[in-house]
């Protein structure tokens, strides 16, 4: 390639970049600077709170334990499928 060919490619690329810049700016416009309110969250702490005793109590029914009804006992490990 000759030196004039390289100079022509650089010139065409520069003009193309300038045209693309102005076309993009005319399509999308200028960026606006507006203030935005962003919700923040509380930091995570390493302390563990006790669960509610009304939900997690010692006398709650556990469906995975054996249940005795009269003289029969059943073992439930999965919930019924609803069929």
Short mmCIF file of N, CA and C in Angstrom, two decimals:
data_model
loop_
_atom_site.label_atom_id
_atom_site.label_comp_id
_atom_site.label_asym_id
_atom_site.label_seq_id
_atom_site.Cartn_x
_atom_site.Cartn_y
_atom_site.Cartn_z
N UNK A 1 0.83 -1.17 0.00
CA UNK A 1 0.00 0.00 0.00
C UNK A 1 0.88 1.24 0.00
N UNK A 2 0.45 2.19 -0.71
CA UNK A 2 1.20 3.44 -0.76
C UNK A 2 0.82 4.31 0.43
N UNK A 3 1.66 5.27 0.69
CA UNK A 3 1.43 6.19 1.80
C UNK A 3 0.16 7.01 1.57
N UNK A 4 -0.15 7.34 0.36
CA UNK A 4 -1.35 8.14 0.05
C UNK A 4 -2.62 7.32 0.29
N UNK A 5 -2.54 5.99 0.04
CA UNK A 5 -3.70 5.14 0.30
C UNK A 5 -4.02 5.08 1.80
N UNK A 6 -2.99 4.97 2.62
CA UNK A 6 -3.19 4.92 4.08
C UNK A 6 -3.76 6.25 4.58
N UNK A 7 -3.27 7.35 4.06
CA UNK A 7 -3.77 8.67 4.45
C UNK A 7 -5.24 8.83 4.04
N UNK A 8 -5.61 8.32 2.88
CA UNK A 8 -7.00 8.40 2.43
C UNK A 8 -7.91 7.55 3.33
N UNK A 9 -7.46 6.37 3.74
CA UNK A 9 -8.26 5.51 4.63
C UNK A 9 -8.46 6.19 5.99
N UNK A 10 -7.40 6.81 6.52
CA UNK A 10 -7.49 7.52 7.80
C UNK A 10 -8.45 8.70 7.68
N UNK A 11 -8.40 9.43 6.57
CA UNK A 11 -9.30 10.57 6.36
C UNK A 11 -10.75 10.11 6.26
N UNK A 12 -11.01 9.05 5.53
CA UNK A 12 -12.39 8.55 5.37
C UNK A 12 -12.92 8.03 6.71
N UNK A 13 -12.06 7.34 7.47
CA UNK A 13 -12.49 6.83 8.77
C UNK A 13 -12.80 7.98 9.72
N UNK A 14 -11.99 9.03 9.71
CA UNK A 14 -12.22 10.19 10.58
C UNK A 14 -13.53 10.88 10.23
N UNK A 15 -13.77 11.09 8.94
CA UNK A 15 -15.02 11.72 8.51
C UNK A 15 -16.22 10.84 8.90
N UNK A 16 -16.08 9.52 8.75
CA UNK A 16 -17.16 8.60 9.13
C UNK A 16 -17.47 8.64 10.61
N UNK A 17 -16.43 8.75 11.43
CA UNK A 17 -16.64 8.84 12.88
C UNK A 17 -17.33 10.14 13.24
N UNK A 18 -16.93 11.25 12.62
CA UNK A 18 -17.58 12.53 12.90
C UNK A 18 -19.05 12.52 12.48
N UNK A 19 -19.34 11.95 11.31
CA UNK A 19 -20.73 11.87 10.84
C UNK A 19 -21.55 11.00 11.79
N UNK A 20 -20.99 9.87 12.20
CA UNK A 20 -21.70 8.98 13.12
C UNK A 20 -21.95 9.66 14.46
N UNK A 21 -20.99 10.44 14.93
CA UNK A 21 -21.15 11.15 16.20
C UNK A 21 -22.31 12.15 16.13
N UNK A 22 -22.35 12.96 15.08
CA UNK A 22 -23.40 13.96 14.98
C UNK A 22 -24.77 13.35 14.70
N UNK A 23 -24.81 12.28 13.92
CA UNK A 23 -26.10 11.61 13.68
C UNK A 23 -26.62 11.00 14.97
N UNK A 24 -25.75 10.35 15.72
CA UNK A 24 -26.16 9.77 17.00
C UNK A 24 -26.62 10.83 17.97
N UNK A 25 -25.92 11.93 18.02
CA UNK A 25 -26.29 13.02 18.92
C UNK A 25 -27.65 13.62 18.52
N UNK A 26 -27.93 13.70 17.23
CA UNK A 26 -29.21 14.26 16.80
C UNK A 26 -30.36 13.28 17.06
N UNK A 27 -30.08 11.98 17.00
CA UNK A 27 -31.14 10.99 17.25
C UNK A 27 -31.44 10.89 18.74
N UNK A 28 -30.41 10.73 19.56
CA UNK A 28 -30.61 10.50 20.99
C UNK A 28 -30.64 11.78 21.79
N UNK A 29 -30.09 12.85 21.29
CA UNK A 29 -30.10 14.13 22.00
C UNK A 29 -29.06 14.17 23.10
N UNK A 30 -29.08 15.27 23.82
CA UNK A 30 -28.15 15.45 24.93
C UNK A 30 -28.64 14.68 26.15
N UNK A 31 -27.70 14.27 26.97
CA UNK A 31 -28.06 13.62 28.23
C UNK A 31 -28.57 14.65 29.22
N UNK A 32 -29.57 14.29 29.98
CA UNK A 32 -30.12 15.21 30.97
C UNK A 32 -29.53 14.89 32.33
N UNK A 33 -29.38 15.92 33.12
CA UNK A 33 -28.90 15.74 34.48
C UNK A 33 -30.04 16.07 35.44
N UNK A 34 -30.69 15.02 35.93
CA UNK A 34 -31.79 15.18 36.88
C UNK A 34 -31.42 14.48 38.16
N UNK A 35 -31.91 15.01 39.26
CA UNK A 35 -31.68 14.32 40.53
C UNK A 35 -32.72 13.20 40.68
N UNK A 36 -32.27 12.11 41.21
CA UNK A 36 -33.12 10.95 41.36
C UNK A 36 -33.07 10.49 42.81
N UNK A 37 -34.23 10.18 43.39
CA UNK A 37 -34.28 9.64 44.74
C UNK A 37 -34.23 8.12 44.66
N UNK A 38 -33.26 7.54 45.35
CA UNK A 38 -33.07 6.10 45.32
C UNK A 38 -33.33 5.55 46.71
N UNK A 39 -34.12 4.48 46.78
CA UNK A 39 -34.41 3.87 48.06
C UNK A 39 -33.18 3.11 48.56
N UNK A 40 -32.84 3.33 49.80
CA UNK A 40 -31.71 2.61 50.38
C UNK A 40 -32.23 1.56 51.35
N UNK A 41 -31.41 0.56 51.60
CA UNK A 41 -31.82 -0.51 52.51
C UNK A 41 -30.96 -0.47 53.76
N UNK A 42 -31.44 -1.14 54.80
CA UNK A 42 -30.68 -1.22 56.03
C UNK A 42 -29.53 -2.19 55.85
N UNK A 43 -28.42 -1.94 56.50
CA UNK A 43 -27.30 -2.88 56.37
C UNK A 43 -27.64 -4.21 57.03
N UNK A 44 -27.02 -5.27 56.53
CA UNK A 44 -27.25 -6.60 57.07
C UNK A 44 -26.44 -6.74 58.36
N UNK A 45 -27.09 -7.24 59.39
CA UNK A 45 -26.40 -7.42 60.66
C UNK A 45 -26.16 -8.91 60.91
N UNK A 46 -25.25 -9.20 61.80
CA UNK A 46 -24.93 -10.60 62.09
C UNK A 46 -25.76 -11.16 63.24
N UNK A 47 -26.66 -10.37 63.79
CA UNK A 47 -27.49 -10.88 64.88
C UNK A 47 -28.69 -11.63 64.33
N UNK A 48 -29.07 -12.67 65.04
CA UNK A 48 -30.21 -13.50 64.63
C UNK A 48 -31.34 -13.28 65.61
N UNK A 49 -32.51 -12.96 65.10
CA UNK A 49 -33.67 -12.75 65.94
C UNK A 49 -34.40 -14.06 66.14
N UNK A 50 -35.00 -14.21 67.30
CA UNK A 50 -35.78 -15.42 67.59
C UNK A 50 -37.05 -15.41 66.76
N UNK A 51 -37.46 -16.56 66.21
CA UNK A 51 -38.70 -16.60 65.44
C UNK A 51 -39.91 -16.43 66.34
N UNK A 52 -41.03 -16.08 65.73
CA UNK A 52 -42.25 -15.85 66.47
C UNK A 52 -42.73 -17.15 67.13
N UNK A 53 -43.01 -17.12 68.43
CA UNK A 53 -43.45 -18.35 69.09
C UNK A 53 -44.85 -18.79 68.67
N UNK A 54 -45.62 -17.90 68.05
CA UNK A 54 -46.95 -18.32 67.59
C UNK A 54 -46.87 -19.18 66.35
N UNK A 55 -45.81 -19.05 65.58
CA UNK A 55 -45.65 -19.85 64.37
C UNK A 55 -44.74 -21.04 64.63
N UNK A 56 -43.61 -20.81 65.27
CA UNK A 56 -42.65 -21.87 65.54
C UNK A 56 -42.71 -22.22 67.03
N UNK A 57 -43.61 -23.13 67.38
CA UNK A 57 -43.71 -23.54 68.77
C UNK A 57 -43.44 -25.04 68.89
N UNK A 58 -43.25 -25.49 70.12
CA UNK A 58 -42.91 -26.89 70.36
C UNK A 58 -44.07 -27.83 70.06
N UNK A 59 -45.28 -27.36 70.14
CA UNK A 59 -46.45 -28.22 69.96
C UNK A 59 -47.02 -28.18 68.55
N UNK A 60 -46.30 -27.59 67.60
CA UNK A 60 -46.79 -27.52 66.24
C UNK A 60 -46.80 -28.90 65.60
N UNK A 61 -47.70 -29.11 64.64
CA UNK A 61 -47.81 -30.39 63.96
C UNK A 61 -46.74 -30.46 62.88
N UNK A 62 -45.97 -31.55 62.89
CA UNK A 62 -44.95 -31.78 61.88
C UNK A 62 -45.45 -32.89 60.97
N UNK A 63 -45.75 -32.61 59.69
CA UNK A 63 -46.34 -33.63 58.82
C UNK A 63 -45.39 -34.78 58.47
N UNK A 64 -44.11 -34.67 58.80
CA UNK A 64 -43.19 -35.77 58.50
C UNK A 64 -43.10 -36.78 59.63
N UNK A 65 -43.73 -36.53 60.76
CA UNK A 65 -43.69 -37.46 61.88
C UNK A 65 -44.82 -38.47 61.73
N UNK A 66 -44.67 -39.59 62.40
CA UNK A 66 -45.73 -40.60 62.41
C UNK A 66 -46.94 -40.06 63.16
N UNK A 67 -48.09 -40.31 62.60
CA UNK A 67 -49.34 -39.85 63.20
C UNK A 67 -50.17 -41.08 63.52
N UNK A 68 -50.64 -41.18 64.73
CA UNK A 68 -51.45 -42.32 65.14
C UNK A 68 -52.90 -41.92 65.20
N UNK A 69 -53.73 -42.63 64.45
CA UNK A 69 -55.17 -42.41 64.48
C UNK A 69 -55.80 -43.74 64.88
N UNK A 70 -56.26 -43.82 66.09
CA UNK A 70 -56.83 -45.08 66.55
C UNK A 70 -55.75 -46.13 66.65
N UNK A 71 -55.92 -47.24 65.91
CA UNK A 71 -54.93 -48.31 65.96
C UNK A 71 -53.98 -48.27 64.76
N UNK A 72 -54.22 -47.35 63.80
CA UNK A 72 -53.38 -47.26 62.61
C UNK A 72 -52.34 -46.15 62.79
N UNK A 73 -51.17 -46.31 62.17
CA UNK A 73 -50.19 -45.23 62.16
C UNK A 73 -49.71 -45.07 60.72
N UNK A 74 -49.49 -43.83 60.30
CA UNK A 74 -49.04 -43.54 58.95
C UNK A 74 -47.80 -42.68 59.00
N UNK A 75 -46.98 -42.81 57.98
CA UNK A 75 -45.77 -41.99 57.85
C UNK A 75 -45.97 -41.11 56.61
N UNK A 76 -45.97 -39.80 56.77
CA UNK A 76 -46.13 -38.87 55.66
C UNK A 76 -44.81 -38.18 55.41
N UNK A 77 -44.27 -38.33 54.20
CA UNK A 77 -43.01 -37.66 53.89
C UNK A 77 -43.18 -36.59 52.83
N UNK A 78 -44.21 -36.69 52.00
CA UNK A 78 -44.45 -35.67 50.98
C UNK A 78 -45.92 -35.27 51.02
N UNK A 79 -46.23 -34.03 50.68
CA UNK A 79 -47.63 -33.62 50.67
C UNK A 79 -48.38 -34.33 49.55
N UNK A 80 -49.69 -34.52 49.71
CA UNK A 80 -50.49 -35.17 48.66
C UNK A 80 -50.48 -34.36 47.39
N UNK A 81 -50.62 -35.05 46.25
CA UNK A 81 -50.56 -34.39 44.95
C UNK A 81 -51.88 -33.72 44.57
N UNK A 82 -52.95 -33.98 45.26
CA UNK A 82 -54.22 -33.33 44.97
C UNK A 82 -55.04 -34.02 43.91
N UNK A 83 -54.72 -35.27 43.59
CA UNK A 83 -55.48 -35.98 42.57
C UNK A 83 -56.63 -36.71 43.16
#
